[in-house]
Amino acid sequence: MTDIKLLKTTEKRYQVLETMNITSLEDVLNHYPYRYDIIEETYPNDEDDKIIIEATIISPTKIFFKGKMSRMSFMVEDHYLHQYQVTIFNRHFLRQYLKMSTTMTIIGRCQNDKITATDIKIKPLSELYGIHPIYSIKEGMTQKAFQQYVKKAFQHLKGQIISYVPEEYIIKHQLIHKESALYNIHFPETQNDIKQALRYLKYEEFLKFQLTMQFIKQQRNQETGIAKSFDTMKLQDFILALPYQLTKDQQTSIKEIIEDLKSSQMMYRFLQGDVGSGKTVVSSVALYANYLAGYQGALMAPTEILAAQHYATLCDFFKATDVKIALLTGSLSMKEKNQLYEEISHHEIDIVVGTHALFQKKVEYASLGFVITDEQHRFGVEQRKALKNKGKQVDFLIMSATPIPRTLAISMYGDMDVSTIKTMPVGRKPVITKYIKSSSMKPILKQLKDYLAIGGQCYVICPLVEDSEAIEAKSASQIAAAMQNYFKNQYQVGLLHGQMKDEEKEKIMQAFQKNEIQILVSTTVVEVGVDVKNANMMVIYNAERFGMSQLHQLRGRVGRGSQQAYCYLMSSSTSKEAIERLKYMEKSHDGFEISMYDLQMRGPGEVLGNKQSGLPTFLVADVLKDFPILSVAREDAMKIIDDYLHQGGYLHFMNQIKESLKENNQYVD
Ligand code: ADP
Ligand code: MG
């Protein structure tokens, strides 16, 4: 990294640069323009009234003031001797330059020879002509200053910028080199310059990502796992004793997971399926196989509620077996915890279900062989490290209910194997979903009353408040109080939010499950996992604030049995886009479709969650739009790694990857 001080600018500017995450000359060059202004002579046409012309003033300037606001107008003539009236607002400081016969460039909109200028430059067009990069900058920085920094950074680093992409692949794909790509992205002369620059930069980003993923995978494959062996007849009996026939995709997923368990390579598998597709039963079969092989298993859920739910489900599945299951959560008393720790360390417990409490220091497993995490996109490095200390060569399975097409999943989770459940259990009725243009319950109160009258239960989901659990909790409490008041002596209303103690949450959930509560008012803490078959109506306040995959998840809480379920998406938003999204939810019931639509609208970071997913944010590349490049980069990465492994090629290159992984704390020895 080259010292940023070489820019020789002011202390204040260095500080601004730092807030832009720019602390070296390389960072300056990696801060690409987010768009370009293209300045060339432009006349209005049928579609666009944009105008850019060079013209000369032919009349005195008239100026009007209204408070601090001003409006100036004057006549100009262009080189075709055509005359225009020009108006510009709030630029009275330009007046001193606007003398008769001054030549200038006018940028604006034009109708009937009347121009409303957005900008006037007292320069001939020839001096402005070209493509001008526009950077995203913070307060205290100007476009001009930043452009200067880019120039300076380039002068210093010229000749030292090495293409990350190996030469063979530059030739193969006819790419330009990195130095040219960086130059062209900052100082393009033609549109084609930008295109060529992007081709290199996108490919490089994807190749780097894919190489890193493949490298992590290859490292893992080198560690031999434990080839687990067990009595397949017993496993078969277990599957036959399940309360229902498994779907085809459930069977396939189980087969893939069992193969991994048997193999001497460590499992690192991603199991994705739509909400309600039945991932839990797949995980129980896998846990049983691991048990039969003589190992302990752990199932980790993101919330206490979900952990408790899984625990109950597993107890049910395993009731005819000798498997000993325990629930380990933060809300246990110290004494209970210590007791459990004892039992786990003596293998008196076979399967532990819990939250991240499962991997705290004090928990020592006698022989942990298999870990499953639910509703997580990736297993974070920290968690992986914590786990390493719990057992050697542990197999991992990660479950997610934001499914994406298999090809995309393979490319994005490059270091994992992917199993996908697409088929839904038979007899599932799609949840009837309605967008209600309202900010209150009024329009659906009758439906709600009728539904409660026939013995149903209902979820009411409160508005999402960005970054404020406290405000969220308050709004949930208010809604709950209002509803309890309305239904007093008739129905019980329960309240669930993130600021409540775990035991309280647990109590409320149990009361809802037992139908002691008929209306559960909740923030998104019910988002994942809970399963109450008698609750088949859901009302969501301010639905426009939720992501589509999230709405789909929420909606997946109802319609878990054979009854027809309803979901009302309330929103008073007038945004066309928001309404379009909610209407899409009325039509689509396919989690794959919805996540793709969501990905296109909001990008992978938002939908799949960058923090948990560990997915990189690509600077220029777009996972969806540039998917063909991503696929090519993936194939190339596999060839490069293969060559490295078998012919010792790319040694220097691979060492570089290893170093950068270590630097980013992603390398698990
Ligand atoms: P998710 O994939 O969202 O975690 P669950 O595992 O909670 O889904 O399953 C959703 C519901 O479907 C549960 O009530 C479960 O008992 C039921 N289920 C799962 N598999 C089947 C199947 N093959 N046939 C019928 N019902 C099933
Ligand atoms: Mg689930």
JSON list of C-alpha atoms and ligand atoms in Angstrom, two decimals, residues 243-248 250 273-283 306 309-310 313 317 374-375 399-401 421 424-426 428 529-531 533 553 556-557 559-561, ligand 1:
[
{"chain": "A", "resi": 243, "resn": "PRO", "atom": "CA", "xyz": [-45.40, -39.41, 10.18]},
{"chain": "A", "resi": 244, "resn": "TYR", "atom": "CA", "xyz": [-45.38, -38.72, 6.43]},
{"chain": "A", "resi": 245, "resn": "GLN", "atom": "CA", "xyz": [-43.82, -39.76, 3.15]},
{"chain": "A", "resi": 246, "resn": "LEU", "atom": "CA", "xyz": [-40.76, -37.66, 2.30]},
{"chain": "A", "resi": 247, "resn": "THR", "atom": "CA", "xyz": [-40.87, -35.58, -0.86]},
{"chain": "A", "resi": 248, "resn": "LYS", "atom": "CA", "xyz": [-38.52, -36.45, -3.71]},
{"chain": "A", "resi": 250, "resn": "GLN", "atom": "CA", "xyz": [-36.16, -34.33, 0.70]},
{"chain": "A", "resi": 273, "resn": "GLY", "atom": "CA", "xyz": [-35.44, -24.82, 0.48]},
{"chain": "A", "resi": 274, "resn": "ASP", "atom": "CA", "xyz": [-38.49, -22.63, 0.48]},
{"chain": "A", "resi": 275, "resn": "VAL", "atom": "CA", "xyz": [-40.10, -21.88, 3.79]},
{"chain": "A", "resi": 276, "resn": "GLY", "atom": "CA", "xyz": [-42.28, -24.86, 4.71]},
{"chain": "A", "resi": 277, "resn": "SER", "atom": "CA", "xyz": [-40.50, -27.24, 2.33]},
{"chain": "A", "resi": 278, "resn": "GLY", "atom": "CA", "xyz": [-39.51, -29.45, 5.26]},
{"chain": "A", "resi": 279, "resn": "LYS", "atom": "CA", "xyz": [-35.85, -28.92, 6.00]},
{"chain": "A", "resi": 280, "resn": "THR", "atom": "CA", "xyz": [-36.19, -29.85, 9.67]},
{"chain": "A", "resi": 281, "resn": "VAL", "atom": "CA", "xyz": [-37.03, -33.46, 8.99]},
{"chain": "A", "resi": 282, "resn": "VAL", "atom": "CA", "xyz": [-34.06, -33.73, 6.63]},
{"chain": "A", "resi": 283, "resn": "SER", "atom": "CA", "xyz": [-31.80, -32.46, 9.39]},
{"chain": "A", "resi": 306, "resn": "LEU", "atom": "CA", "xyz": [-36.71, -21.32, 17.16]},
{"chain": "A", "resi": 309, "resn": "GLN", "atom": "CA", "xyz": [-39.32, -25.24, 18.52]},
{"chain": "A", "resi": 310, "resn": "HIS", "atom": "CA", "xyz": [-36.64, -27.45, 16.98]},
{"chain": "A", "resi": 313, "resn": "THR", "atom": "CA", "xyz": [-39.84, -31.29, 16.95]},
{"chain": "A", "resi": 317, "resn": "PHE", "atom": "CA", "xyz": [-39.18, -37.48, 15.88]},
{"chain": "A", "resi": 374, "resn": "ASP", "atom": "CA", "xyz": [-30.54, -23.15, 10.69]},
{"chain": "A", "resi": 375, "resn": "GLU", "atom": "CA", "xyz": [-31.42, -19.94, 8.84]},
{"chain": "A", "resi": 399, "resn": "MET", "atom": "CA", "xyz": [-29.82, -24.50, 6.17]},
{"chain": "A", "resi": 400, "resn": "SER", "atom": "CA", "xyz": [-31.37, -21.47, 4.53]},
{"chain": "A", "resi": 401, "resn": "ALA", "atom": "CA", "xyz": [-34.91, -20.48, 3.64]},
{"chain": "A", "resi": 421, "resn": "ILE", "atom": "CA", "xyz": [-35.49, -28.73, -1.90]},
{"chain": "A", "resi": 424, "resn": "MET", "atom": "CA", "xyz": [-43.35, -28.86, -1.41]},
{"chain": "A", "resi": 425, "resn": "PRO", "atom": "CA", "xyz": [-45.12, -31.49, 0.70]},
{"chain": "A", "resi": 426, "resn": "VAL", "atom": "CA", "xyz": [-48.38, -32.53, -0.96]},
{"chain": "A", "resi": 428, "resn": "ARG", "atom": "CA", "xyz": [-50.11, -27.47, 0.75]},
{"chain": "A", "resi": 529, "resn": "GLY", "atom": "CA", "xyz": [-39.23, -21.18, 12.12]},
{"chain": "A", "resi": 530, "resn": "VAL", "atom": "CA", "xyz": [-42.17, -21.19, 14.51]},
{"chain": "A", "resi": 531, "resn": "ASP", "atom": "CA", "xyz": [-44.88, -23.65, 13.67]},
{"chain": "A", "resi": 533, "resn": "LYS", "atom": "CA", "xyz": [-50.78, -25.14, 12.82]},
{"chain": "A", "resi": 553, "resn": "GLN", "atom": "CA", "xyz": [-40.73, -15.95, 5.30]},
{"chain": "A", "resi": 556, "resn": "GLY", "atom": "CA", "xyz": [-44.62, -19.01, 5.72]},
{"chain": "A", "resi": 557, "resn": "ARG", "atom": "CA", "xyz": [-45.60, -19.00, 9.41]},
{"chain": "A", "resi": 559, "resn": "GLY", "atom": "CA", "xyz": [-50.64, -22.36, 6.19]},
{"chain": "A", "resi": 560, "resn": "ARG", "atom": "CA", "xyz": [-48.57, -25.04, 7.85]},
{"chain": "A", "resi": 561, "resn": "GLY", "atom": "CA", "xyz": [-51.46, -27.46, 8.16]},
{"chain": "B", "resi": 1, "resn": "ADP", "atom": "P1", "xyz": [-38.86, -25.42, 6.83]},
{"chain": "B", "resi": 1, "resn": "ADP", "atom": "O1", "xyz": [-38.20, -25.93, 5.59]},
{"chain": "B", "resi": 1, "resn": "ADP", "atom": "O2", "xyz": [-39.50, -24.08, 6.62]},
{"chain": "B", "resi": 1, "resn": "ADP", "atom": "O3", "xyz": [-37.96, -25.45, 8.03]},
{"chain": "B", "resi": 1, "resn": "ADP", "atom": "P2", "xyz": [-40.33, -27.37, 8.29]},
{"chain": "B", "resi": 1, "resn": "ADP", "atom": "O4", "xyz": [-39.27, -28.36, 8.39]},
{"chain": "B", "resi": 1, "resn": "ADP", "atom": "O5", "xyz": [-40.63, -26.56, 9.49]},
{"chain": "B", "resi": 1, "resn": "ADP", "atom": "O6", "xyz": [-40.06, -26.41, 7.07]},
{"chain": "B", "resi": 1, "resn": "ADP", "atom": "O7", "xyz": [-41.65, -28.10, 7.78]},
{"chain": "B", "resi": 1, "resn": "ADP", "atom": "C1", "xyz": [-42.84, -27.41, 7.56]},
{"chain": "B", "resi": 1, "resn": "ADP", "atom": "C2", "xyz": [-44.03, -28.27, 7.89]},
{"chain": "B", "resi": 1, "resn": "ADP", "atom": "O8", "xyz": [-44.20, -29.29, 6.91]},
{"chain": "B", "resi": 1, "resn": "ADP", "atom": "C3", "xyz": [-43.89, -28.99, 9.21]},
{"chain": "B", "resi": 1, "resn": "ADP", "atom": "O9", "xyz": [-45.12, -28.91, 9.87]},
{"chain": "B", "resi": 1, "resn": "ADP", "atom": "C4", "xyz": [-43.57, -30.41, 8.82]},
{"chain": "B", "resi": 1, "resn": "ADP", "atom": "O10", "xyz": [-44.05, -31.31, 9.78]},
{"chain": "B", "resi": 1, "resn": "ADP", "atom": "C5", "xyz": [-44.28, -30.58, 7.51]},
{"chain": "B", "resi": 1, "resn": "ADP", "atom": "N1", "xyz": [-43.63, -31.53, 6.58]},
{"chain": "B", "resi": 1, "resn": "ADP", "atom": "C6", "xyz": [-42.31, -31.62, 6.32]},
{"chain": "B", "resi": 1, "resn": "ADP", "atom": "N2", "xyz": [-42.08, -32.58, 5.38]},
{"chain": "B", "resi": 1, "resn": "ADP", "atom": "C7", "xyz": [-43.29, -33.07, 5.03]},
{"chain": "B", "resi": 1, "resn": "ADP", "atom": "C8", "xyz": [-43.72, -34.08, 4.09]},
{"chain": "B", "resi": 1, "resn": "ADP", "atom": "N3", "xyz": [-42.84, -34.74, 3.34]},
{"chain": "B", "resi": 1, "resn": "ADP", "atom": "N4", "xyz": [-45.04, -34.31, 4.01]},
{"chain": "B", "resi": 1, "resn": "ADP", "atom": "C9", "xyz": [-45.92, -33.63, 4.77]},
{"chain": "B", "resi": 1, "resn": "ADP", "atom": "N5", "xyz": [-45.59, -32.68, 5.66]},
{"chain": "B", "resi": 1, "resn": "ADP", "atom": "C10", "xyz": [-44.29, -32.39, 5.80]}
]
